[in-house]
Short mmCIF file of C-alpha atoms in Angstrom, two decimals:
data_model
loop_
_atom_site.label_atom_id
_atom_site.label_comp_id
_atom_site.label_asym_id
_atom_site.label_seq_id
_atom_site.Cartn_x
_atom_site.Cartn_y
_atom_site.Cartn_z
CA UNK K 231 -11.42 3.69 16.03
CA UNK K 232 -7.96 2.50 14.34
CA UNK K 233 -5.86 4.91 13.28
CA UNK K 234 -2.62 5.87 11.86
CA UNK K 235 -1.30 8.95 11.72
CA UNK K 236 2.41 10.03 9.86
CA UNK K 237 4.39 12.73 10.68
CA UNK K 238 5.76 15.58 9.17
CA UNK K 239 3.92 15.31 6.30
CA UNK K 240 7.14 16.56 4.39
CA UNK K 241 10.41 16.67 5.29
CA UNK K 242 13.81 18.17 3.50
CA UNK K 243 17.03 16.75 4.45
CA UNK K 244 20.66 18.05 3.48
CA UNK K 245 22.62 14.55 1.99
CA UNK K 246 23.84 13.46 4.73
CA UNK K 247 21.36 15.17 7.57
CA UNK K 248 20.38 11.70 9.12
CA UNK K 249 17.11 12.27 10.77
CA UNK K 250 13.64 10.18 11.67
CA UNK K 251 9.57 9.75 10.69
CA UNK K 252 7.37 9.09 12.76
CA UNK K 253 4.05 6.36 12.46
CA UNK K 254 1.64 6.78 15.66
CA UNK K 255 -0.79 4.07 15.64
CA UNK K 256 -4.06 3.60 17.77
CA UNK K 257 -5.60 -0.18 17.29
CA UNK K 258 -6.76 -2.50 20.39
CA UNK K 259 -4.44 -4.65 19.07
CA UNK K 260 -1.14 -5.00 17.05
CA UNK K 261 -1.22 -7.53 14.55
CA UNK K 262 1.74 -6.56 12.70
CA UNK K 263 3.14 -2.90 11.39
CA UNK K 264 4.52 -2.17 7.62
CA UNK K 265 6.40 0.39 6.42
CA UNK K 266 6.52 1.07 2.46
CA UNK K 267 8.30 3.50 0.36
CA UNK K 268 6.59 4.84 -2.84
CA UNK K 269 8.30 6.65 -5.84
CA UNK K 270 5.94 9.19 -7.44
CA UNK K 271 3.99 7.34 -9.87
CA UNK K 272 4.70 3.57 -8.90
CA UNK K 273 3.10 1.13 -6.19
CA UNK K 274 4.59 1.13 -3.03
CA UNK K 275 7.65 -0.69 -2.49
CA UNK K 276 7.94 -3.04 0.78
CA UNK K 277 10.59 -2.24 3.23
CA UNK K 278 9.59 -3.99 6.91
CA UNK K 279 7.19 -5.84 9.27
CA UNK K 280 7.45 -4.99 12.62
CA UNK K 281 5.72 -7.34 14.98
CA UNK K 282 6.01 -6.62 19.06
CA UNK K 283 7.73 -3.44 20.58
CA UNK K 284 11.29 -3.19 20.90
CA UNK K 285 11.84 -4.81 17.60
CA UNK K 286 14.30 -3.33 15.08
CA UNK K 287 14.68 -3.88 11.25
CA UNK K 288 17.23 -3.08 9.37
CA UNK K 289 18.31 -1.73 5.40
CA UNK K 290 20.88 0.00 4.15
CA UNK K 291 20.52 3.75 5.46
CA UNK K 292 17.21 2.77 6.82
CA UNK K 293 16.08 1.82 10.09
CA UNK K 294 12.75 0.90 11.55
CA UNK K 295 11.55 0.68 15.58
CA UNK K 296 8.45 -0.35 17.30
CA UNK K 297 7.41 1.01 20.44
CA UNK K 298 3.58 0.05 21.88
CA UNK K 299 2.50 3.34 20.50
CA UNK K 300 4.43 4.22 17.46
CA UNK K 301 7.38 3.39 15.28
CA UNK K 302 10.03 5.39 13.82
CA UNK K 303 12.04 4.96 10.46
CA UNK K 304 15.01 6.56 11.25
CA UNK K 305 17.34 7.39 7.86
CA UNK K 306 21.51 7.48 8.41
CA UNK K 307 23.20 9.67 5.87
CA UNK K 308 20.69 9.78 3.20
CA UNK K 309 21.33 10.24 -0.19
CA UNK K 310 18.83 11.84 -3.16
CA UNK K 311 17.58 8.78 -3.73
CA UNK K 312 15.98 8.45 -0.92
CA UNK K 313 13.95 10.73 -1.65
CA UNK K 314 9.72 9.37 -1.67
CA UNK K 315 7.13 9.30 -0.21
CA UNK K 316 7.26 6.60 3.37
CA UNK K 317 4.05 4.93 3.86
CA UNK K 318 3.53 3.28 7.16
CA UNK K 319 0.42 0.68 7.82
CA UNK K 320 -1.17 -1.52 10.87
CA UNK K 321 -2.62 -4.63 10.79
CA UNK K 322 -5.27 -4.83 13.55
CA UNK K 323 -6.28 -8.01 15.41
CA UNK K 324 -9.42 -7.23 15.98
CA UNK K 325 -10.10 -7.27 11.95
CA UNK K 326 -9.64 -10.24 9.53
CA UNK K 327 -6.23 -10.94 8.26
CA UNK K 328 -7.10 -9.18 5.04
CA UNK K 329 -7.87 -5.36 6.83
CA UNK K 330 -4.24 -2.59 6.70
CA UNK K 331 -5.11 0.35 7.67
CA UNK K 332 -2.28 3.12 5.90
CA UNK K 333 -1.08 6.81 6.76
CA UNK K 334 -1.16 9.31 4.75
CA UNK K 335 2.26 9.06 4.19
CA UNK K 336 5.96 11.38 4.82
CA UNK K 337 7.14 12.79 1.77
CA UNK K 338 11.06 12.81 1.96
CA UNK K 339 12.84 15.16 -0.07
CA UNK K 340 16.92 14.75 -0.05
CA UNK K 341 18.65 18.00 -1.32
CA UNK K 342 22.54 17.06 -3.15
CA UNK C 124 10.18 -15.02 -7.13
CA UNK C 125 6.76 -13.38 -7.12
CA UNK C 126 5.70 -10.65 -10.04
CA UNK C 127 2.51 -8.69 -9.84
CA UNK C 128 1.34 -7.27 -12.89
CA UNK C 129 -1.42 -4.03 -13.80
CA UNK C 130 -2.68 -2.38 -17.22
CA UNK C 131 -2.80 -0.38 -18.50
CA UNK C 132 -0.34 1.56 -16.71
CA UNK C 133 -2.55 5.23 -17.67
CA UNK C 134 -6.25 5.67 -18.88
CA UNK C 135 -8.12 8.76 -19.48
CA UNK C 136 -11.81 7.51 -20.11
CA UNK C 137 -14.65 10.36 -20.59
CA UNK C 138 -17.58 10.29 -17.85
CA UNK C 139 -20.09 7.70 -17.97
CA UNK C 140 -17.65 5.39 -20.41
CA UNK C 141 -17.33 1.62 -19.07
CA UNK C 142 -13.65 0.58 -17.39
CA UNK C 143 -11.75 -2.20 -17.20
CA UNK C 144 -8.41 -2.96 -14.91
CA UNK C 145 -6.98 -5.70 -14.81
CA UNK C 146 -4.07 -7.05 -12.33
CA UNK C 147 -2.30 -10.77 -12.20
CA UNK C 148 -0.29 -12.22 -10.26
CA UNK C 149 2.95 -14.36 -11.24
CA UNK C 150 4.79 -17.05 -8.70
CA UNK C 151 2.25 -17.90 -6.40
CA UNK C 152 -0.85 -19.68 -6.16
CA UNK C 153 -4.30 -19.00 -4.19
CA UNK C 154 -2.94 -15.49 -3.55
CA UNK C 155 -5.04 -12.88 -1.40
CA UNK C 156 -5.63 -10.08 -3.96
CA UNK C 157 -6.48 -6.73 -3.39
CA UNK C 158 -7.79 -3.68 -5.10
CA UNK C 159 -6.62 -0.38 -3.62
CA UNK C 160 -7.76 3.93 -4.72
CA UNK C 161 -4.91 6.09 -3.82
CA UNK C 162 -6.13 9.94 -3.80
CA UNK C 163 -3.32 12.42 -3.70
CA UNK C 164 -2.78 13.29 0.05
CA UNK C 165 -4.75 10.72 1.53
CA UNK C 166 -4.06 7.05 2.37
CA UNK C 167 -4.89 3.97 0.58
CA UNK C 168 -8.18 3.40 0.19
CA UNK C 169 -8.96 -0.77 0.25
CA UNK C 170 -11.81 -1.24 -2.45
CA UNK C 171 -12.10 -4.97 -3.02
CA UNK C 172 -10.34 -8.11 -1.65
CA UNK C 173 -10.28 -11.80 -2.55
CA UNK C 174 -9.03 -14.97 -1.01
CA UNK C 175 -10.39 -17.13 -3.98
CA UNK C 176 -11.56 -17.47 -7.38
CA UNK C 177 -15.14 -16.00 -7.51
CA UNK C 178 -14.48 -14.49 -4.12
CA UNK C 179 -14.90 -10.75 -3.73
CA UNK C 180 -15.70 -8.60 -0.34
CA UNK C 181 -16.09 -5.05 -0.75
CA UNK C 182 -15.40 -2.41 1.67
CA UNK C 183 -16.35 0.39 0.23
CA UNK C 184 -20.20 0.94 -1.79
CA UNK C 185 -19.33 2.70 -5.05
CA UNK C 186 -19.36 2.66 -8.77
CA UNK C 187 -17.23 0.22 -8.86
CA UNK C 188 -17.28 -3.83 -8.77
CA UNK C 189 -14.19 -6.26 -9.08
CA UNK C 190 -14.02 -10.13 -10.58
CA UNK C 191 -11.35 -12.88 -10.05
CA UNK C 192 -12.39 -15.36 -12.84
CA UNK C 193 -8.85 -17.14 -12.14
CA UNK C 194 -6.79 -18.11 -9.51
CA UNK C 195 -4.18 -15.04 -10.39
CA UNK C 196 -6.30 -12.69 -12.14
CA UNK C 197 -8.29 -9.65 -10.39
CA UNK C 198 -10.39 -7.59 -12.77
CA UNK C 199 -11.85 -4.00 -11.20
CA UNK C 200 -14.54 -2.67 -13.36
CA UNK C 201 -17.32 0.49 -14.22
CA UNK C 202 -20.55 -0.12 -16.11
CA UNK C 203 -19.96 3.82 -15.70
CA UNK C 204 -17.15 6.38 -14.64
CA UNK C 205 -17.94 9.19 -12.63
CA UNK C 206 -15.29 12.00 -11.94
CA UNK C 207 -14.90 10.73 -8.49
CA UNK C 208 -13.44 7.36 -9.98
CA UNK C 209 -10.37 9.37 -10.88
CA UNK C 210 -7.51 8.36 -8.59
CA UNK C 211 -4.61 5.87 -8.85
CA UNK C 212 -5.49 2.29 -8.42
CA UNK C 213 -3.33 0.08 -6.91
CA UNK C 214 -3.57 -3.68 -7.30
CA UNK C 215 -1.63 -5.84 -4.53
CA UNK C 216 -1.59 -9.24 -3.17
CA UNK C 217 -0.45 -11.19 0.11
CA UNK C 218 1.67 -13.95 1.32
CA UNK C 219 1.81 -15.06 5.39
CA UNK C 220 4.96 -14.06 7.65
CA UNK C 221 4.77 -15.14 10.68
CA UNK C 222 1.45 -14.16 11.94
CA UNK C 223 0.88 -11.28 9.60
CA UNK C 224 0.42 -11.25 5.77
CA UNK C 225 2.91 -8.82 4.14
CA UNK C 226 1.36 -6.83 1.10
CA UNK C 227 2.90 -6.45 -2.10
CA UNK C 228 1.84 -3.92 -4.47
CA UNK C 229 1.44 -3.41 -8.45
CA UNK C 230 2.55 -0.40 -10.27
CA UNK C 231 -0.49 1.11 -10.51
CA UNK C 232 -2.59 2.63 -13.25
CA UNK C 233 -3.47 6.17 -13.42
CA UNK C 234 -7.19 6.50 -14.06
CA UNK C 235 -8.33 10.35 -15.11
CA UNK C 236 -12.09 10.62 -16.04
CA UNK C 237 -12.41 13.91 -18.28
#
């Protein structure tokens, strides 16, 4: 069965304590990967697509990798307003092009 | 650019009461549409998607049914709520990258059935 699972579920970080989340992701096939961040209250936000392992995206503080198994959003220096909740999701190939299947998510707290 | 719009942005409907969501799209045409349930501490839950007007597949059997009677316009809907329809519904839609389509979501409305 496809999967994804996020971990921690919730994470505190010092401003400044750079540190990484982690997507683990079980599908036949990789499609495509997405990470999202979502503000309490709002839709999620887009952030990346990840397509093959070994590829890297980039923004601001943020920085996302793709292995075979699992990809990591790795945060530099955060600041408080980075703090939300990181959703991560995988498309499958072995569904339509209209099937994501999401992770519970990492909430990210950032303490001044 | 592309806008996605949802209202109302809150709803507190009484059990058994009718509902009505409705999401559109701005800057694009022929978008994929999708209707999403959000629970608190669990993932995103897809309820309905659409790749055309009058086209609807739904993944999940519920109390719920969805309409697209235009090309950007996505309507979810209750004849009537249960307290199990509470949750935060999330409207989003899709454009191709590359061999994926990229989601981009609404900003939700937060549906409480009392």
């Amino acid at each position: 069965e496809d999967q994804v699972t996020q971990s921690p579920e919730a994470l505190r970080l010092q401003e400044g304590e750079s540190s990484s989340l982690n997507c683990s992701y079980t599908v036949s096939g990789l499609r495509g990967l997405f990470w999202y961040r979502q503000d309490p209250g709002k839709g999620p936000e887009f952030l990346f697509t990840l397509y093959s392992a070994g590829e890297e995206k980039e923004k601001e503080r943020l920085k996302a990798t793709l292995t075979k198994k699992e990809s990591f959003l790795h945060i530099t220096a955060p600041k408080p307003e980075d703090s939300a909740t990181y959703l991560c999701a995988v498309q499958p190939t072995t569904s339509g092009t209209y099937k994501y299947i999401f992770g519970t998510g990492t909430r990210l707290k950032v303490l001044a | 650019s592309q806008t996605i719009h949802q209202w109302p942005a809150t709803l507190v409907q009484p059990v058994g009461s009718p509902l009505s969501l409705e999401c559109t799209v701005e800057g694009t045409s022929n978008p994929n549409l999708y209707w999403y349930r959000q629970a608190a501490g669990r993932g995103l839950q897809l309820l309905f998607y659409s790749v055309g007007i009058g086209q609807i597949s739904s993944e999940v059997p519920q109390n719920l049914s969805a309409s697209r009677p235009q090309d950007r316009q996505f309507i979810l809907s209750s004849k009537k709520l249960l307290l199990s329809d509470s949750g935060f519904y999330l409207c989003a839609w899709s454009v191709r990258a590359g061999g994926v389509y990229e989601q981009y979501f609404g900003p939700g409305t937060r549906l409480t059935v009392t």
